[in-house]
CSV table of C-alpha atoms in Angstrom, one decimal:
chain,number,residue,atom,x,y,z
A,14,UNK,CA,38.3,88.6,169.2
A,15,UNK,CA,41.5,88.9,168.9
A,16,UNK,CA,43.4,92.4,168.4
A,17,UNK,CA,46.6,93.7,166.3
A,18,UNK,CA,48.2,97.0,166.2
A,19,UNK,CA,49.2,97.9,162.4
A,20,UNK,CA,51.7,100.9,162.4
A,21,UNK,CA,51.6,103.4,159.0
A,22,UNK,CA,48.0,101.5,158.3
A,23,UNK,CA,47.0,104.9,156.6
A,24,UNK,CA,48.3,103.7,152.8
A,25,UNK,CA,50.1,101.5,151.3
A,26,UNK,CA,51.1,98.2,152.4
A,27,UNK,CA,49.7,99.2,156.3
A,28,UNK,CA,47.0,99.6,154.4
A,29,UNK,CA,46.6,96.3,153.0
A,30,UNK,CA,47.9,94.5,156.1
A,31,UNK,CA,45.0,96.3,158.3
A,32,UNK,CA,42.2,95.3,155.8
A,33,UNK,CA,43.8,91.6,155.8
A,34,UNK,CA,44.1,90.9,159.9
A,35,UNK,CA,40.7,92.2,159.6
A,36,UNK,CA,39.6,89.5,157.0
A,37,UNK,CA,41.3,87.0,159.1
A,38,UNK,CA,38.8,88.1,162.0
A,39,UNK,CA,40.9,90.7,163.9
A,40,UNK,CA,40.0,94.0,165.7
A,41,UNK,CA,42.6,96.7,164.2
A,42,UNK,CA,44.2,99.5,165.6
A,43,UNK,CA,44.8,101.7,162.4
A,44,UNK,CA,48.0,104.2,163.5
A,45,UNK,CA,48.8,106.7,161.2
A,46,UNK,CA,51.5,110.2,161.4
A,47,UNK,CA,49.4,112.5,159.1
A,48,UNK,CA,46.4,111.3,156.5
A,49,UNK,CA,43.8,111.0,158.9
A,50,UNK,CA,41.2,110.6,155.7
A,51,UNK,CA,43.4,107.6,154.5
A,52,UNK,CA,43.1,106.1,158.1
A,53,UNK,CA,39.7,106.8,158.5
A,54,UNK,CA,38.5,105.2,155.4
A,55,UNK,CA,40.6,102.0,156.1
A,56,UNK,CA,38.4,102.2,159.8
A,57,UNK,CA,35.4,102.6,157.4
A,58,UNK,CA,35.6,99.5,155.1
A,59,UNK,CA,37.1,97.3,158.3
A,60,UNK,CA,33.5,98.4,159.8
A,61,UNK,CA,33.0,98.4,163.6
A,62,UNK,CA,36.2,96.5,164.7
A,63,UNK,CA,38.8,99.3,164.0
A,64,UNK,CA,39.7,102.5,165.3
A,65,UNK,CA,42.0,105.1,164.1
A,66,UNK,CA,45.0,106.2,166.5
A,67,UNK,CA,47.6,109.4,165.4
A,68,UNK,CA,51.1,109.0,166.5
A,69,UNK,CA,54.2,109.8,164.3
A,70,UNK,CA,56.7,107.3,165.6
A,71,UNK,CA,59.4,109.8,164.8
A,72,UNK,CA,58.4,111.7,168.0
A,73,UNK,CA,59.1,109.9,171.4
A,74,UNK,CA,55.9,111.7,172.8
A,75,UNK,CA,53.7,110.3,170.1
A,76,UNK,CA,55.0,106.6,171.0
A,77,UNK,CA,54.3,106.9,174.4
A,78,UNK,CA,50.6,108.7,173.8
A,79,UNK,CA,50.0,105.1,171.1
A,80,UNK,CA,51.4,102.9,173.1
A,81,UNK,CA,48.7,104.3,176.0
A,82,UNK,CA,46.2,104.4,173.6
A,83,UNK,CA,46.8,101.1,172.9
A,84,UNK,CA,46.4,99.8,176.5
A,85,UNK,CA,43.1,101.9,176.8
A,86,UNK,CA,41.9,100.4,173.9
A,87,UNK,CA,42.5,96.5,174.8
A,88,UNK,CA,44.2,94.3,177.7
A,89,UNK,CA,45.5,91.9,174.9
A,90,UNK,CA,47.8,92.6,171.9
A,91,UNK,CA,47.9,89.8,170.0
A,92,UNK,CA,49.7,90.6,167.1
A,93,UNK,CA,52.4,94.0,166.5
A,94,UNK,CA,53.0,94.9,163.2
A,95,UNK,CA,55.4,97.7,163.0
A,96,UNK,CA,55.1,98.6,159.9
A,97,UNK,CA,55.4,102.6,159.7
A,98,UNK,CA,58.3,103.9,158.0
A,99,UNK,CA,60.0,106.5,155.5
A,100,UNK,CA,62.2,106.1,152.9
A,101,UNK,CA,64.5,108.2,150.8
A,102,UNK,CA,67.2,107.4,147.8
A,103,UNK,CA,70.2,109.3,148.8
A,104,UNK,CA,73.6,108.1,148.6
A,105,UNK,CA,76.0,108.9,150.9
A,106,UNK,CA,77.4,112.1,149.6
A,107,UNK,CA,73.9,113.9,149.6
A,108,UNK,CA,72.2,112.8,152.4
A,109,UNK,CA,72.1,115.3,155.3
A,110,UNK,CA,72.6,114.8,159.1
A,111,UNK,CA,68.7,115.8,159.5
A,112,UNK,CA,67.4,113.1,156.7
A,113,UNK,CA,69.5,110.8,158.6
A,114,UNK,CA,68.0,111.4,161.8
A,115,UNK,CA,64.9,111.4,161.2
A,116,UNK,CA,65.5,108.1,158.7
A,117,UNK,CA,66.8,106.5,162.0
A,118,UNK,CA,63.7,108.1,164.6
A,119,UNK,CA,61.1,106.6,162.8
A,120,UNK,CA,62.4,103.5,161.4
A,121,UNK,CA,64.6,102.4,164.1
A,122,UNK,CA,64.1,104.6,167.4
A,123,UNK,CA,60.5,104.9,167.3
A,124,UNK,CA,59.8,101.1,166.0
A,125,UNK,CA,62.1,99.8,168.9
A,126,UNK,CA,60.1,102.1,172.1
A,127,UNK,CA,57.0,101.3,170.5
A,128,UNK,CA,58.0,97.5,171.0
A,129,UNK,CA,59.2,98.1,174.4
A,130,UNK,CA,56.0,100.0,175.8
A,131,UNK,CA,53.7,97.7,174.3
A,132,UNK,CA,54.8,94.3,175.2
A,133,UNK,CA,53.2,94.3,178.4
A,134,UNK,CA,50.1,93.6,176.8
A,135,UNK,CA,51.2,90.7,173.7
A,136,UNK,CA,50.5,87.4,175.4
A,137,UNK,CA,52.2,84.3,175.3
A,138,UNK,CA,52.2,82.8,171.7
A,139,UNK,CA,51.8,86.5,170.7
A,140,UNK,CA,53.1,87.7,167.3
A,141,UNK,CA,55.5,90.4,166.5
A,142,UNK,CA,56.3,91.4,162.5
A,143,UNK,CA,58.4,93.9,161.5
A,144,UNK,CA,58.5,95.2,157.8
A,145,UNK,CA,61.9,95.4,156.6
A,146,UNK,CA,63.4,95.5,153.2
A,147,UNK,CA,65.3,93.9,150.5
A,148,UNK,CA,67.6,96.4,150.5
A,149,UNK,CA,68.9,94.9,153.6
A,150,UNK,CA,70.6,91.9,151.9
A,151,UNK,CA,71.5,93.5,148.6
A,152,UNK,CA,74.4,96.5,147.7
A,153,UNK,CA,72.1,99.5,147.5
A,154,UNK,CA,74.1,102.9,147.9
A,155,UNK,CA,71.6,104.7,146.0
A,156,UNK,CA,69.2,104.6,149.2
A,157,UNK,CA,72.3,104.3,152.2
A,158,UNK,CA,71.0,105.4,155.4
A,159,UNK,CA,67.4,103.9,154.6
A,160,UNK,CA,69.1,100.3,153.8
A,161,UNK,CA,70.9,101.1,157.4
A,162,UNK,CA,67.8,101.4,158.9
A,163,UNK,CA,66.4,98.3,157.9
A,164,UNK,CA,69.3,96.2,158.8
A,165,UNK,CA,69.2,97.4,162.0
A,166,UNK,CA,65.4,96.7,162.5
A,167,UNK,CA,67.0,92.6,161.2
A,168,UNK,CA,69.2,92.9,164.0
A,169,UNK,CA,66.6,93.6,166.7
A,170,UNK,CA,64.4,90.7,164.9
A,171,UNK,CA,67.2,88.4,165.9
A,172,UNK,CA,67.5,89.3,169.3
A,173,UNK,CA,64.0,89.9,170.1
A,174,UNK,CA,63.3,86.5,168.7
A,175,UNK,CA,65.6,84.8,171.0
A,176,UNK,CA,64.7,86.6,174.0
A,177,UNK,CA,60.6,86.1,173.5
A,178,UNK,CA,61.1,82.8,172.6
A,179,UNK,CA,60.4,80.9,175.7
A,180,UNK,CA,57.0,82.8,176.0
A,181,UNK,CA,56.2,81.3,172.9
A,182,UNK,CA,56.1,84.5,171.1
A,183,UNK,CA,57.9,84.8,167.3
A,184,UNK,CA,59.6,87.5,166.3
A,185,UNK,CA,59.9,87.7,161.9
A,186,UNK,CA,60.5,89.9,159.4
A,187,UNK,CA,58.7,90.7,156.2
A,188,UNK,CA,61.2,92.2,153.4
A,189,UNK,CA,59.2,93.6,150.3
A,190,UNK,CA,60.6,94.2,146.8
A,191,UNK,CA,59.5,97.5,144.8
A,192,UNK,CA,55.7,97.9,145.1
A,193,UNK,CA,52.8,99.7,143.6
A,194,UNK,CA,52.6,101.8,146.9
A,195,UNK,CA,51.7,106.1,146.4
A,196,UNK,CA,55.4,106.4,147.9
A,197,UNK,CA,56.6,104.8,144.9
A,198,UNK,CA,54.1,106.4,142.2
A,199,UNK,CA,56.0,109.2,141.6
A,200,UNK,CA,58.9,107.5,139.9
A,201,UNK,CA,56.9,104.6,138.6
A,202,UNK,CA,53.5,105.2,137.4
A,203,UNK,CA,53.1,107.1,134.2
A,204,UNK,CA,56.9,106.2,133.4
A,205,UNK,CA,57.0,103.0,131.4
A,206,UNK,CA,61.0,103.1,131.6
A,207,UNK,CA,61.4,103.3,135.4
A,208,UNK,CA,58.5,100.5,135.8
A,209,UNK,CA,60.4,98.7,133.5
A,210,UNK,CA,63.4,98.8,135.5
A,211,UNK,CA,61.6,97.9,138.6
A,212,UNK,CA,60.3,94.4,137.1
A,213,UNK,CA,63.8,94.1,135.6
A,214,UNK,CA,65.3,94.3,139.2
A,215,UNK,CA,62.6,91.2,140.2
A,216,UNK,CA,63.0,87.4,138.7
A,217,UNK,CA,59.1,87.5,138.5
A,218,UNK,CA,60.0,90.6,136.6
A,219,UNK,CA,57.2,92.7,137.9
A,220,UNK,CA,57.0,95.2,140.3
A,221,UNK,CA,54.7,93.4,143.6
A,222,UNK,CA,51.6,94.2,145.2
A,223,UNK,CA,50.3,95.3,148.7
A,224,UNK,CA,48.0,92.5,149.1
A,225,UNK,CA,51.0,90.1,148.2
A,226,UNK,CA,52.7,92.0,151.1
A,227,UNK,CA,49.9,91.9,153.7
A,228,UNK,CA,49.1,87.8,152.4
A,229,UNK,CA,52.5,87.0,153.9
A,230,UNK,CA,52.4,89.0,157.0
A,231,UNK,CA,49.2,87.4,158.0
A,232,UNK,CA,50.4,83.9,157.8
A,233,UNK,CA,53.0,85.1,160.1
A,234,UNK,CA,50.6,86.3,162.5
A,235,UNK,CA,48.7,83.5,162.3
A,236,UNK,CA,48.8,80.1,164.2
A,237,UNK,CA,50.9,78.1,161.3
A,238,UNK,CA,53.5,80.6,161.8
A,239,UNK,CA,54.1,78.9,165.2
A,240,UNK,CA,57.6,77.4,164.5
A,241,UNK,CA,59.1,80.4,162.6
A,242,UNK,CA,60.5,83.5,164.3
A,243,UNK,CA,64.2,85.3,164.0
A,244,UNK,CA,64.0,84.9,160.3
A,245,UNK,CA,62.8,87.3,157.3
A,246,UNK,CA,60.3,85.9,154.9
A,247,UNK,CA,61.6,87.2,151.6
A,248,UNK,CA,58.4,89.0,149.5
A,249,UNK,CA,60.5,90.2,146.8
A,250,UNK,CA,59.4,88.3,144.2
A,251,UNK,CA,63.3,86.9,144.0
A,252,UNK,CA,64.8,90.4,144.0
A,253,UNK,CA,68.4,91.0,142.9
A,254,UNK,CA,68.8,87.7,142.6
């Protein structure tokens, strides 16, 4: 059986992404930072071939301690998906030196060591996915710093791609639109106006879905995925367009 490490698998689209791989016959590592009921009931409907690790990937110690638990747990990572992240909508006049910091641990620092310490294990044909943003090819001051974080994660995409690429490994990225995630409930749901605007900013004019999400990350983790890698497949249902 084969294994994959889903990063922020607590809610939202980790969520999704864990209970997919495991669908498509994987054993899941379910990280999580804080919500260990959330993680614990994603281990319960995946059954038997999950298990739950803590690590806040904002916190170099925590890396190193999932990245250990990860080599305790299995000899072979198939599949990375670094998926754990924050967000925040701040432009560049309000955000603060600490939400900037912390923007940049978790979604750049702690996704890139995590990589590093873990690639020992992802074997040849191996599959790394990291989930990135639309925001990265768009204007979006409204949410700076965040948007600089996931261009950043792009960049490393494109370089990790090219140096894995004789061992047969790909290297993608998956950008979401707006989805029905609880990060986004509190400015969506309940607020016909704001959802509204969020279809509006879609050509499919509606916000997306975590399963639409985790659908495209598993066909880059799987084996017709084999000639892709150094790109981003766009999920944002032709955002901004």
């Amino acid at each position: 059986m084969k294994t994959a490490l889903v990063t922020g698998a607590g809610r939202g689209i980790g969520r999704a992404i864990a209970l997919r791989l495991a669908k498509d016959g994987f054993r899941v590592i379910v990280n999580y930072a804080r919500d260990s009921a959330a993680a614990e009931e994603v281990v319960r409907l995946i059954g038997a071939n999950a298990v739950a690790v803590r690590a806040d990937l904002g916190v170099p110690e925590d890396v190193a301690r999932l990245a250990e638990r990860v080599a305790d747990e299995t000899d072979v990572l198939d599949v990375l998906v670094n998926n754990a992240g924050i967000g925040t909508s701040k432009p560049l006049v309000q955000e603060t030196e600490e939400g900037y910091d912390r923007l940049f641990a978790v979604n750049v620092k702690g996704l890139f060591f995590l990589t590093r310490q873990v690639l020992p294990l992802i074997p040849d044909g191996g599959r790394i996915v990291n989930i990135t943003s639309g925001v990265a090819r768009i204007a979006f001051p409204e949410a700076i710093a965040y948007s600089m974080t996931k261009g950043a994660v792009q960049v490393f995409t494109l370089a990790l791609a090219k140096e894995l690429g004789p061992r047969g490994i790909t290297v993608n990225n998956v950008a979401p639109g707006i989805i029905d995630t609880d990060v986004n409930a509190g400015w969506l749901r309940g607020n016909p106006e704001a959802l509204a605007y969020a279809a509006s900013r879609h050509a499919l004019n509606r916000i997306g879905l975590p399963e639409e999400i985790a659908n495209v990350v598993a066909f880059a983790a799987s084996p017709e995925a084999s000639f892709i890698t150094g790109t981003t497949l766009d999920a944002t249902g032709g955002g901004n367009l």
